[in-house]
């Protein structure tokens, strides 16, 4: 994948949208300039089964219309079934080789990493990009690891890794600059867009700040 695709990575599921229609939120975010989308359907009221699939297909269609690639969080079977562009897996999710085996070739695989060691393992497995975080404190994900800030990204770059990196966790327009300065190719954002009064305005501000 082109590293520019990670510039403004929007991550979202229905429970992130404050009761708003996820399709509308996604459409606004796309209009505001997001460069990649991840469907992350989590939380106590998350959709499952047929409803989850239906929402995934709806959001994928919107992405496709605008040439934004559509990544599915964790659910490899769903990703394959609906012809997603890729998957994103965490350290506690399906092991990389198992995921790789199930996927259709050319599908993107992103991996969440929290340390230089995890990043090295992901690179060795052949990950297309890594998500590093949490950069800052966030209440969006309940089981977050220790907050280490952009310093981890700097350590990964200093260890010589050139893999595309996106920072995640508590990212706002205000702290985006320091994430990019640490060596990340972009920012992955949930609440700063989904909980904004105007997801369009929020995504537009990020785009301006990233300047690409
Ligand atoms: N992984 C690490 S932090 C996080 C995920 C999925 C949540 C990011 O959400 P927000 O609202 O942008 O802090
Ligand atoms: Mg996960």
Tab-separated table of C-alpha atoms and ligand atoms in Angstrom:
chain	number	residue	atom	x	y	z
A	1	UNK	CA	0.000	0.000	0.000
A	2	UNK	CA	1.015	3.592	-0.471
A	3	UNK	CA	1.978	5.120	2.851
A	4	UNK	CA	-0.047	8.255	1.996
A	5	UNK	CA	-3.158	6.140	2.370
A	6	UNK	CA	-2.538	6.208	6.124
A	7	UNK	CA	-2.510	10.023	6.326
A	8	UNK	CA	-6.001	10.236	7.795
A	9	UNK	CA	-7.300	6.808	8.739
A	10	UNK	CA	-10.879	6.916	10.002
A	11	UNK	CA	-11.901	4.040	12.289
A	12	UNK	CA	-15.548	3.583	13.268
A	13	UNK	CA	-18.435	1.309	14.216
A	14	UNK	CA	-22.077	2.038	14.917
A	15	UNK	CA	-21.593	2.491	18.679
A	16	UNK	CA	-19.040	5.271	18.084
A	17	UNK	CA	-21.607	7.415	16.305
A	18	UNK	CA	-23.628	8.810	19.233
A	19	UNK	CA	-26.863	7.515	17.750
A	20	UNK	CA	-26.167	9.083	14.353
A	21	UNK	CA	-26.363	7.046	11.193
A	22	UNK	CA	-22.911	5.488	10.557
A	23	UNK	CA	-23.343	5.902	6.789
A	24	UNK	CA	-23.917	9.631	7.193
A	25	UNK	CA	-20.914	9.977	9.498
A	26	UNK	CA	-18.726	8.060	7.050
A	27	UNK	CA	-19.950	10.117	4.104
A	28	UNK	CA	-19.130	13.346	5.946
A	29	UNK	CA	-15.695	12.045	6.916
A	30	UNK	CA	-14.993	11.128	3.296
A	31	UNK	CA	-16.129	14.547	2.132
A	32	UNK	CA	-13.737	16.009	4.722
A	33	UNK	CA	-10.776	14.138	3.251
A	34	UNK	CA	-10.135	10.841	5.055
A	35	UNK	CA	-7.746	8.552	3.173
A	36	UNK	CA	-8.630	5.084	4.543
A	37	UNK	CA	-11.499	3.555	6.512
A	38	UNK	CA	-11.665	0.756	9.073
A	39	UNK	CA	-14.960	-0.823	10.104
A	40	UNK	CA	-14.538	-1.572	13.822
A	41	UNK	CA	-17.856	-2.824	15.167
A	42	UNK	CA	-17.221	-3.126	18.934
A	43	UNK	CA	-18.873	-2.398	22.256
A	44	UNK	CA	-21.825	-3.721	24.211
A	45	UNK	CA	-24.380	-2.680	21.597
A	46	UNK	CA	-22.305	-3.698	18.576
A	47	UNK	CA	-24.115	-5.352	15.716
A	48	UNK	CA	-23.414	-9.022	15.063
A	49	UNK	CA	-24.245	-11.575	12.403
A	50	UNK	CA	-26.466	-10.505	9.526
A	51	UNK	CA	-26.884	-6.942	10.838
A	52	UNK	CA	-23.135	-6.475	11.107
A	53	UNK	CA	-22.666	-7.786	7.597
A	54	UNK	CA	-25.388	-5.521	6.242
A	55	UNK	CA	-23.787	-2.442	7.804
A	56	UNK	CA	-20.348	-3.514	6.560
A	57	UNK	CA	-21.668	-3.834	3.012
A	58	UNK	CA	-23.348	-0.451	3.209
A	59	UNK	CA	-20.191	1.278	4.441
A	60	UNK	CA	-18.021	-0.578	1.946
A	61	UNK	CA	-20.236	0.659	-0.883
A	62	UNK	CA	-19.794	4.267	0.238
A	63	UNK	CA	-16.012	3.807	0.411
A	64	UNK	CA	-15.897	2.184	-3.012
A	65	UNK	CA	-17.840	5.058	-4.554
A	66	UNK	CA	-15.113	7.423	-3.363
A	67	UNK	CA	-12.080	5.222	-3.951
A	68	UNK	CA	-11.365	4.829	-0.251
A	69	UNK	CA	-10.182	1.386	0.729
A	70	UNK	CA	-12.261	-0.529	3.269
A	71	UNK	CA	-10.535	-2.424	6.088
A	72	UNK	CA	-12.297	-4.723	8.587
A	73	UNK	CA	-11.165	-4.910	12.202
A	74	UNK	CA	-10.542	-8.449	13.537
A	75	UNK	CA	-13.281	-10.260	11.648
A	76	UNK	CA	-11.317	-12.033	8.938
A	77	UNK	CA	-14.202	-14.224	7.839
A	78	UNK	CA	-16.402	-11.172	7.281
A	79	UNK	CA	-13.596	-9.390	5.430
A	80	UNK	CA	-13.218	-12.307	3.016
A	81	UNK	CA	-16.956	-12.838	2.654
A	82	UNK	CA	-17.716	-9.266	1.643
A	83	UNK	CA	-14.551	-8.688	-0.384
A	84	UNK	CA	-13.000	-6.054	1.881
A	85	UNK	CA	-9.673	-4.512	0.906
A	86	UNK	CA	-7.996	-5.725	4.066
A	87	UNK	CA	-8.063	-6.536	7.759
A	88	UNK	CA	-6.630	-5.033	10.893
A	89	UNK	CA	-5.594	-7.413	13.673
A	90	UNK	CA	-4.535	-6.795	17.260
A	91	UNK	CA	-1.961	-8.703	19.274
A	92	UNK	CA	-4.738	-10.705	20.944
A	93	UNK	CA	-6.632	-11.427	17.718
A	94	UNK	CA	-6.073	-14.106	15.083
A	95	UNK	CA	-2.341	-14.851	14.724
A	96	UNK	CA	-0.754	-13.313	11.626
A	97	UNK	CA	0.034	-16.566	9.767
A	98	UNK	CA	-3.531	-17.820	10.330
A	99	UNK	CA	-4.981	-14.531	9.083
A	100	UNK	CA	-2.670	-14.536	6.070
A	101	UNK	CA	-3.725	-18.057	5.178
A	102	UNK	CA	-7.414	-17.128	5.165
A	103	UNK	CA	-7.049	-13.939	3.168
A	104	UNK	CA	-7.130	-13.487	-0.534
A	105	UNK	CA	-3.768	-12.385	-1.865
A	106	UNK	CA	-3.243	-8.649	-2.133
A	107	UNK	CA	-5.507	-7.958	0.820
A	108	UNK	CA	-3.954	-5.457	3.203
A	109	UNK	CA	-3.006	-6.671	6.680
A	110	UNK	CA	-2.495	-4.105	9.415
A	111	UNK	CA	-1.321	-5.046	12.889
A	112	UNK	CA	-1.615	-3.200	16.210
A	113	UNK	CA	1.761	-2.870	17.914
A	114	UNK	CA	2.788	-1.319	21.210
A	115	UNK	CA	6.525	-1.962	21.334
A	116	UNK	CA	9.582	-2.185	19.082
A	117	UNK	CA	9.531	-5.981	19.518
A	118	UNK	CA	5.939	-6.283	18.351
A	119	UNK	CA	6.717	-4.023	15.411
A	120	UNK	CA	9.692	-6.218	14.449
A	121	UNK	CA	7.507	-9.317	14.547
A	122	UNK	CA	4.844	-7.644	12.396
A	123	UNK	CA	7.458	-6.557	9.845
A	124	UNK	CA	8.924	-10.068	9.743
A	125	UNK	CA	5.484	-11.568	9.173
A	126	UNK	CA	4.935	-9.225	6.264
A	127	UNK	CA	2.395	-6.744	7.647
A	128	UNK	CA	1.489	-3.942	5.241
A	129	UNK	CA	1.312	-1.346	7.986
A	130	UNK	CA	1.258	-1.120	11.758
A	131	UNK	CA	-0.991	0.866	14.075
A	132	UNK	CA	0.890	2.070	17.123
A	133	UNK	CA	-0.823	3.197	20.285
A	134	UNK	CA	-2.362	4.325	22.397
A	135	UNK	CA	-0.553	7.559	21.705
A	136	UNK	CA	-2.585	9.345	24.373
A	137	UNK	CA	-5.237	8.426	26.899
A	138	UNK	CA	-8.582	7.512	25.380
A	139	UNK	CA	-11.887	6.202	26.663
A	140	UNK	CA	-12.935	4.882	23.244
A	141	UNK	CA	-11.164	1.541	23.728
A	142	UNK	CA	-11.661	0.002	27.153
A	143	UNK	CA	-8.735	-2.431	27.239
A	144	UNK	CA	-5.959	-0.080	26.170
A	145	UNK	CA	-2.306	-0.770	26.904
A	146	UNK	CA	-0.036	1.652	28.703
A	147	UNK	CA	0.152	5.089	27.074
A	148	UNK	CA	3.672	5.633	25.799
A	149	UNK	CA	3.118	8.513	23.431
A	150	UNK	CA	4.776	9.235	20.081
A	151	UNK	CA	8.110	8.118	21.584
A	152	UNK	CA	7.345	4.486	20.633
A	153	UNK	CA	7.035	5.501	16.979
A	154	UNK	CA	10.387	7.259	17.222
A	155	UNK	CA	11.931	4.090	18.732
A	156	UNK	CA	10.526	1.954	15.908
A	157	UNK	CA	11.956	4.350	13.303
A	158	UNK	CA	15.290	4.519	15.162
A	159	UNK	CA	15.422	0.715	15.027
A	160	UNK	CA	15.478	1.096	11.237
A	161	UNK	CA	11.936	0.038	10.369
A	162	UNK	CA	10.455	1.742	7.320
A	163	UNK	CA	7.035	0.055	7.420
A	164	UNK	CA	4.069	2.451	7.061
A	165	UNK	CA	2.963	3.511	10.556
A	166	UNK	CA	-0.208	5.109	11.806
A	167	UNK	CA	-0.549	6.429	15.363
A	168	UNK	CA	-3.805	5.775	17.238
A	169	UNK	CA	-5.440	6.683	20.530
A	170	UNK	CA	-6.596	10.069	21.816
A	171	UNK	CA	-5.525	11.848	18.658
A	172	UNK	CA	-6.834	15.343	17.987
A	173	UNK	CA	-5.949	18.101	15.538
A	174	UNK	CA	-3.847	19.633	18.336
A	175	UNK	CA	-1.545	16.631	18.811
A	176	UNK	CA	-1.426	15.411	15.196
A	177	UNK	CA	1.741	17.427	14.503
A	178	UNK	CA	3.778	15.615	17.119
A	179	UNK	CA	2.589	12.215	15.900
A	180	UNK	CA	3.782	13.028	12.377
A	181	UNK	CA	7.062	14.480	13.702
A	182	UNK	CA	7.764	11.219	15.529
A	183	UNK	CA	7.888	9.394	12.194
A	184	UNK	CA	4.308	8.211	11.685
A	185	UNK	CA	2.800	8.427	8.216
A	186	UNK	CA	-0.557	9.423	9.581
A	187	UNK	CA	-3.143	9.364	12.325
A	188	UNK	CA	-5.978	6.914	13.017
A	189	UNK	CA	-8.942	8.590	14.613
A	190	UNK	CA	-12.282	7.535	16.058
A	191	UNK	CA	-13.926	9.979	18.475
A	192	UNK	CA	-12.357	13.210	17.206
A	193	UNK	CA	-14.433	12.650	14.064
A	194	UNK	CA	-17.415	10.555	15.216
A	195	UNK	CA	-18.182	12.686	18.269
A	196	UNK	CA	-17.578	16.034	16.572
A	197	UNK	CA	-20.563	18.318	16.026
A	198	UNK	CA	-19.675	18.102	12.347
A	199	UNK	CA	-17.681	15.033	11.279
A	200	UNK	CA	-17.131	16.821	7.965
A	201	UNK	CA	-15.585	19.881	9.624
A	202	UNK	CA	-13.484	17.674	11.926
A	203	UNK	CA	-12.110	15.561	9.070
A	204	UNK	CA	-11.453	18.708	7.014
A	205	UNK	CA	-9.462	20.230	9.875
A	206	UNK	CA	-7.347	17.066	10.187
A	207	UNK	CA	-6.719	17.108	6.432
A	208	UNK	CA	-5.580	20.714	6.564
A	209	UNK	CA	-3.361	19.983	9.530
A	210	UNK	CA	-1.768	16.969	7.806
A	211	UNK	CA	-1.399	19.108	4.706
A	212	UNK	CA	-1.482	16.372	2.103
B	1	LIG	N1	-6.607	1.184	19.584
B	1	LIG	C1	-5.790	1.818	20.397
B	1	LIG	S1	-6.484	3.230	21.016
B	1	LIG	C2	-7.922	2.971	20.149
B	1	LIG	C3	-7.808	1.800	19.410
B	1	LIG	C4	-8.830	1.232	18.551
B	1	LIG	C5	-9.097	3.883	20.218
B	1	LIG	C6	-8.907	5.139	19.460
B	1	LIG	O1	-10.043	5.960	19.572
B	1	LIG	P1	-9.957	7.528	19.759
B	1	LIG	O2	-11.387	7.941	20.033
B	1	LIG	O3	-9.462	8.113	18.468
B	1	LIG	O4	-9.064	7.804	20.923
B	2	LIG	MG1	-8.686	-6.276	17.846
